[in-house]
Amino acid sequence: MPSGGCRTSGVLTASATVFTGSCRLVSIHVCEVGGSTAEVKVFDGTSNSGKEIARLKLSSGQTIEFDMHSVLCENGLFFEEVSGAVACSIEFS
């Protein structure tokens, strides 16, 4: 079995707790799917009251991969769809 693998949230289309506990945020993949603009945030925690660690703004139809270089998140991961419509996956270990 290869080492260095990571887990995924699967495709998220609404705000959600991704993981509870200590983990490393590897990357964020997000695609705007509503035909407008969108904004998402990722927090170290289990709600949007934790420490904000990433904010991405997308234009219509845009897809972004955001490499987070295994940032240590002490309390978990929370994904917030702030505006617009997106399909997002969060990879972590």
mmCIF file with all atom_site columns, C-alpha atoms in Angstrom:
data_model
loop_
_atom_site.group_PDB
_atom_site.id
_atom_site.type_symbol
_atom_site.label_atom_id
_atom_site.label_alt_id
_atom_site.label_comp_id
_atom_site.label_asym_id
_atom_site.label_entity_id
_atom_site.label_seq_id
_atom_site.pdbx_PDB_ins_code
_atom_site.Cartn_x
_atom_site.Cartn_y
_atom_site.Cartn_z
_atom_site.occupancy
_atom_site.B_iso_or_equiv
_atom_site.pdbx_formal_charge
_atom_site.auth_seq_id
_atom_site.auth_comp_id
_atom_site.auth_asym_id
_atom_site.auth_atom_id
_atom_site.pdbx_PDB_model_num
ATOM 1  C CA . MET A 1 1  ? 0.000   0.000  0.000   1.00 0.00 ? 1  MET A CA 1
ATOM 2  C CA . PRO A 1 2  ? 1.448   3.421  -0.926  1.00 0.00 ? 2  PRO A CA 1
ATOM 3  C CA . SER A 1 3  ? 2.301   5.799  1.892   1.00 0.00 ? 3  SER A CA 1
ATOM 4  C CA . GLY A 1 4  ? 1.473   9.495  1.985   1.00 0.00 ? 4  GLY A CA 1
ATOM 5  C CA . GLY A 1 5  ? -2.163  9.070  0.956   1.00 0.00 ? 5  GLY A CA 1
ATOM 6  C CA . CYS A 1 6  ? -4.948  11.333 2.101   1.00 0.00 ? 6  CYS A CA 1
ATOM 7  C CA . ARG A 1 7  ? -8.669  11.293 2.787   1.00 0.00 ? 7  ARG A CA 1
ATOM 8  C CA . THR A 1 8  ? -11.338 13.285 0.958   1.00 0.00 ? 8  THR A CA 1
ATOM 9  C CA . SER A 1 9  ? -14.562 14.964 1.927   1.00 0.00 ? 9  SER A CA 1
ATOM 10 C CA . GLY A 1 10 ? -16.162 13.797 -1.301  1.00 0.00 ? 10 GLY A CA 1
ATOM 11 C CA . VAL A 1 11 ? -18.007 16.418 -3.326  1.00 0.00 ? 11 VAL A CA 1
ATOM 12 C CA . LEU A 1 12 ? -19.642 19.037 -1.096  1.00 0.00 ? 12 LEU A CA 1
ATOM 13 C CA . THR A 1 13 ? -22.428 21.298 -2.377  1.00 0.00 ? 13 THR A CA 1
ATOM 14 C CA . ALA A 1 14 ? -23.360 22.975 0.925   1.00 0.00 ? 14 ALA A CA 1
ATOM 15 C CA . SER A 1 15 ? -21.669 24.068 4.155   1.00 0.00 ? 15 SER A CA 1
ATOM 16 C CA . ALA A 1 16 ? -20.572 21.097 6.263   1.00 0.00 ? 16 ALA A CA 1
ATOM 17 C CA . THR A 1 17 ? -18.234 19.798 8.932   1.00 0.00 ? 17 THR A CA 1
ATOM 18 C CA . VAL A 1 18 ? -15.613 17.800 7.016   1.00 0.00 ? 18 VAL A CA 1
ATOM 19 C CA . PHE A 1 19 ? -13.620 16.366 9.936   1.00 0.00 ? 19 PHE A CA 1
ATOM 20 C CA . THR A 1 20 ? -13.430 16.661 13.724  1.00 0.00 ? 20 THR A CA 1
ATOM 21 C CA . GLY A 1 21 ? -10.016 16.486 15.401  1.00 0.00 ? 21 GLY A CA 1
ATOM 22 C CA . SER A 1 22 ? -6.434  17.190 14.420  1.00 0.00 ? 22 SER A CA 1
ATOM 23 C CA . CYS A 1 23 ? -5.576  16.793 10.730  1.00 0.00 ? 23 CYS A CA 1
ATOM 24 C CA . ARG A 1 24 ? -3.522  18.239 7.891   1.00 0.00 ? 24 ARG A CA 1
ATOM 25 C CA . LEU A 1 25 ? -5.243  20.118 5.076   1.00 0.00 ? 25 LEU A CA 1
ATOM 26 C CA . VAL A 1 26 ? -3.673  18.961 1.811   1.00 0.00 ? 26 VAL A CA 1
ATOM 27 C CA . SER A 1 27 ? -5.744  20.678 -0.903  1.00 0.00 ? 27 SER A CA 1
ATOM 28 C CA . ILE A 1 28 ? -9.071  22.221 -1.858  1.00 0.00 ? 28 ILE A CA 1
ATOM 29 C CA . HIS A 1 29 ? -10.706 21.604 -5.254  1.00 0.00 ? 29 HIS A CA 1
ATOM 30 C CA . VAL A 1 30 ? -13.667 23.859 -6.033  1.00 0.00 ? 30 VAL A CA 1
ATOM 31 C CA . CYS A 1 31 ? -15.765 24.487 -9.140  1.00 0.00 ? 31 CYS A CA 1
ATOM 32 C CA . GLU A 1 32 ? -18.398 27.197 -9.580  1.00 0.00 ? 32 GLU A CA 1
ATOM 33 C CA . VAL A 1 33 ? -21.527 25.425 -10.891 1.00 0.00 ? 33 VAL A CA 1
ATOM 34 C CA . GLY A 1 34 ? -24.320 28.013 -10.683 1.00 0.00 ? 34 GLY A CA 1
ATOM 35 C CA . GLY A 1 35 ? -23.383 30.185 -13.652 1.00 0.00 ? 35 GLY A CA 1
ATOM 36 C CA . SER A 1 36 ? -22.533 33.228 -11.545 1.00 0.00 ? 36 SER A CA 1
ATOM 37 C CA . THR A 1 37 ? -19.853 33.947 -8.939  1.00 0.00 ? 37 THR A CA 1
ATOM 38 C CA . ALA A 1 38 ? -19.134 32.110 -5.700  1.00 0.00 ? 38 ALA A CA 1
ATOM 39 C CA . GLU A 1 39 ? -17.150 32.410 -2.489  1.00 0.00 ? 39 GLU A CA 1
ATOM 40 C CA . VAL A 1 40 ? -16.126 29.623 -0.109  1.00 0.00 ? 40 VAL A CA 1
ATOM 41 C CA . LYS A 1 41 ? -14.188 29.511 3.151   1.00 0.00 ? 41 LYS A CA 1
ATOM 42 C CA . VAL A 1 42 ? -12.455 26.710 5.033   1.00 0.00 ? 42 VAL A CA 1
ATOM 43 C CA . PHE A 1 43 ? -11.996 26.882 8.804   1.00 0.00 ? 43 PHE A CA 1
ATOM 44 C CA . ASP A 1 44 ? -9.857  25.085 11.397  1.00 0.00 ? 44 ASP A CA 1
ATOM 45 C CA . GLY A 1 45 ? -12.772 23.933 13.543  1.00 0.00 ? 45 GLY A CA 1
ATOM 46 C CA . THR A 1 46 ? -16.204 22.360 13.374  1.00 0.00 ? 46 THR A CA 1
ATOM 47 C CA . SER A 1 47 ? -18.099 25.537 12.475  1.00 0.00 ? 47 SER A CA 1
ATOM 48 C CA . ASN A 1 48 ? -17.503 28.877 10.803  1.00 0.00 ? 48 ASN A CA 1
ATOM 49 C CA . SER A 1 49 ? -16.489 30.353 14.168  1.00 0.00 ? 49 SER A CA 1
ATOM 50 C CA . GLY A 1 50 ? -13.084 28.612 14.014  1.00 0.00 ? 50 GLY A CA 1
ATOM 51 C CA . LYS A 1 51 ? -9.907  30.079 12.549  1.00 0.00 ? 51 LYS A CA 1
ATOM 52 C CA . GLU A 1 52 ? -10.395 30.893 8.845   1.00 0.00 ? 52 GLU A CA 1
ATOM 53 C CA . ILE A 1 53 ? -7.563  29.234 6.911   1.00 0.00 ? 53 ILE A CA 1
ATOM 54 C CA . ALA A 1 54 ? -8.648  29.669 3.272   1.00 0.00 ? 54 ALA A CA 1
ATOM 55 C CA . ARG A 1 55 ? -11.006 31.882 1.248   1.00 0.00 ? 55 ARG A CA 1
ATOM 56 C CA . LEU A 1 56 ? -11.612 31.354 -2.464  1.00 0.00 ? 56 LEU A CA 1
ATOM 57 C CA . LYS A 1 57 ? -13.620 33.540 -4.831  1.00 0.00 ? 57 LYS A CA 1
ATOM 58 C CA . LEU A 1 58 ? -14.614 32.113 -8.211  1.00 0.00 ? 58 LEU A CA 1
ATOM 59 C CA . SER A 1 59 ? -16.094 33.597 -11.358 1.00 0.00 ? 59 SER A CA 1
ATOM 60 C CA . SER A 1 60 ? -18.702 31.843 -13.490 1.00 0.00 ? 60 SER A CA 1
ATOM 61 C CA . GLY A 1 61 ? -17.584 28.336 -14.488 1.00 0.00 ? 61 GLY A CA 1
ATOM 62 C CA . GLN A 1 62 ? -14.155 28.686 -12.857 1.00 0.00 ? 62 GLN A CA 1
ATOM 63 C CA . THR A 1 63 ? -12.389 25.683 -11.316 1.00 0.00 ? 63 THR A CA 1
ATOM 64 C CA . ILE A 1 64 ? -9.545  26.077 -8.786  1.00 0.00 ? 64 ILE A CA 1
ATOM 65 C CA . GLU A 1 65 ? -7.170  23.657 -7.082  1.00 0.00 ? 65 GLU A CA 1
ATOM 66 C CA . PHE A 1 66 ? -5.688  25.264 -3.967  1.00 0.00 ? 66 PHE A CA 1
ATOM 67 C CA . ASP A 1 67 ? -2.623  23.435 -2.576  1.00 0.00 ? 67 ASP A CA 1
ATOM 68 C CA . MET A 1 68 ? -2.472  23.881 1.201   1.00 0.00 ? 68 MET A CA 1
ATOM 69 C CA . HIS A 1 69 ? 0.851   22.029 1.733   1.00 0.00 ? 69 HIS A CA 1
ATOM 70 C CA . SER A 1 70 ? -0.493  19.964 4.672   1.00 0.00 ? 70 SER A CA 1
ATOM 71 C CA . VAL A 1 71 ? -1.390  22.892 6.922   1.00 0.00 ? 71 VAL A CA 1
ATOM 72 C CA . LEU A 1 72 ? -1.956  21.602 10.468  1.00 0.00 ? 72 LEU A CA 1
ATOM 73 C CA . CYS A 1 73 ? -5.553  22.083 11.629  1.00 0.00 ? 73 CYS A CA 1
ATOM 74 C CA . GLU A 1 74 ? -5.860  21.439 15.341  1.00 0.00 ? 74 GLU A CA 1
ATOM 75 C CA . ASN A 1 75 ? -9.654  21.291 15.748  1.00 0.00 ? 75 ASN A CA 1
ATOM 76 C CA . GLY A 1 76 ? -11.042 19.919 12.497  1.00 0.00 ? 76 GLY A CA 1
ATOM 77 C CA . LEU A 1 77 ? -12.199 21.170 9.114   1.00 0.00 ? 77 LEU A CA 1
ATOM 78 C CA . PHE A 1 78 ? -15.347 23.104 8.282   1.00 0.00 ? 78 PHE A CA 1
ATOM 79 C CA . PHE A 1 79 ? -16.381 24.076 4.752   1.00 0.00 ? 79 PHE A CA 1
ATOM 80 C CA . GLU A 1 80 ? -18.613 27.125 4.250   1.00 0.00 ? 80 GLU A CA 1
ATOM 81 C CA . GLU A 1 81 ? -20.363 27.970 0.989   1.00 0.00 ? 81 GLU A CA 1
ATOM 82 C CA . VAL A 1 82 ? -20.631 31.731 1.499   1.00 0.00 ? 82 VAL A CA 1
ATOM 83 C CA . SER A 1 83 ? -22.298 32.668 -1.795  1.00 0.00 ? 83 SER A CA 1
ATOM 84 C CA . GLY A 1 84 ? -23.123 31.182 -5.166  1.00 0.00 ? 84 GLY A CA 1
ATOM 85 C CA . ALA A 1 85 ? -23.173 27.472 -5.974  1.00 0.00 ? 85 ALA A CA 1
ATOM 86 C CA . VAL A 1 86 ? -20.109 25.227 -5.927  1.00 0.00 ? 86 VAL A CA 1
ATOM 87 C CA . ALA A 1 87 ? -18.950 21.627 -6.037  1.00 0.00 ? 87 ALA A CA 1
ATOM 88 C CA . CYS A 1 88 ? -15.964 21.276 -3.705  1.00 0.00 ? 88 CYS A CA 1
ATOM 89 C CA . SER A 1 89 ? -13.761 18.488 -2.361  1.00 0.00 ? 89 SER A CA 1
ATOM 90 C CA . ILE A 1 90 ? -11.307 18.867 0.486   1.00 0.00 ? 90 ILE A CA 1
ATOM 91 C CA . GLU A 1 91 ? -8.346  16.513 0.786   1.00 0.00 ? 91 GLU A CA 1
ATOM 92 C CA . PHE A 1 92 ? -6.751  16.003 4.216   1.00 0.00 ? 92 PHE A CA 1
ATOM 93 C CA . SER A 1 93 ? -4.692  13.536 6.220   1.00 0.00 ? 93 SER A CA 1
#
